[in-house]
Amino acid sequence: MKANISSVKDLPGTLVIFEGADGCGKSTQIAKLSRSLKKQGFKVTVSSWKDAPFIGPFLQSNEAAKKIELMVTSEANLILQVADLVYRLEREIIPALSRGEVVLLERGLETIVVRGMMLGISEEKIRK
C-alpha cells in the first residue's frame, strides 16, 4: 500500500502518536502502554522514530558526528526523516493498522512539519 498518513483513519486499527521534546518520556510511556494493552489482549506494534533500516542508523550517526564537515545539512536531514517515516508507514504502520492492531508511533508527521518550518519551509509545502 502506498504510504499516505491521511488514509489511516479508514483502517480497522488504532493509531496513537506520541509527540514531545527529546527526553520527555515518550519511549517510557509507549513501553508502559504497550505492556498494558498486550496484557488486555490487544495486538500492539511499536514504531520508533529513526528506526528504518539503513536510514535510522545513518540519522543517528549523523547526529552523533562531532565534526560539522561530517554532517549532512539540516535540509538533507529533514528529507531523511521523511524517508524514515514513509518507510515505516509502508512496512510497519499501515500493515499493522490493516490487521486491526494498535500502533504506538513515537513521533510522526507533526515532528517533521515543525522541524521543516524551523528551516523556513512552509507547512503547506511540507504536508504535500
Tab-separated table of C-alpha atoms in Angstrom, residues 8 10-15 92-103:
chain	number	residue	atom	x	y	z
A	8	VAL	CA	-5.027	5.520	8.213
A	10	ASP	CA	-10.062	4.273	7.143
A	11	LEU	CA	-8.171	1.248	8.504
A	12	PRO	CA	-9.534	-1.018	11.276
A	13	GLY	CA	-6.618	-0.496	13.687
A	14	THR	CA	-5.921	2.329	16.101
A	15	LEU	CA	-3.023	4.772	15.711
A	92	GLU	CA	5.071	-1.339	9.645
A	93	ILE	CA	2.325	1.144	10.408
A	94	ILE	CA	-0.204	0.697	7.583
A	95	PRO	CA	0.121	-3.129	7.520
A	96	ALA	CA	-0.393	-3.312	11.307
A	97	LEU	CA	-3.401	-0.972	11.144
A	98	SER	CA	-4.803	-3.062	8.282
A	99	ARG	CA	-4.619	-6.095	10.580
A	100	GLY	CA	-6.584	-4.212	13.245
A	101	GLU	CA	-3.660	-3.714	15.607
A	102	VAL	CA	-2.946	-0.812	17.937
A	103	VAL	CA	0.064	1.106	16.606
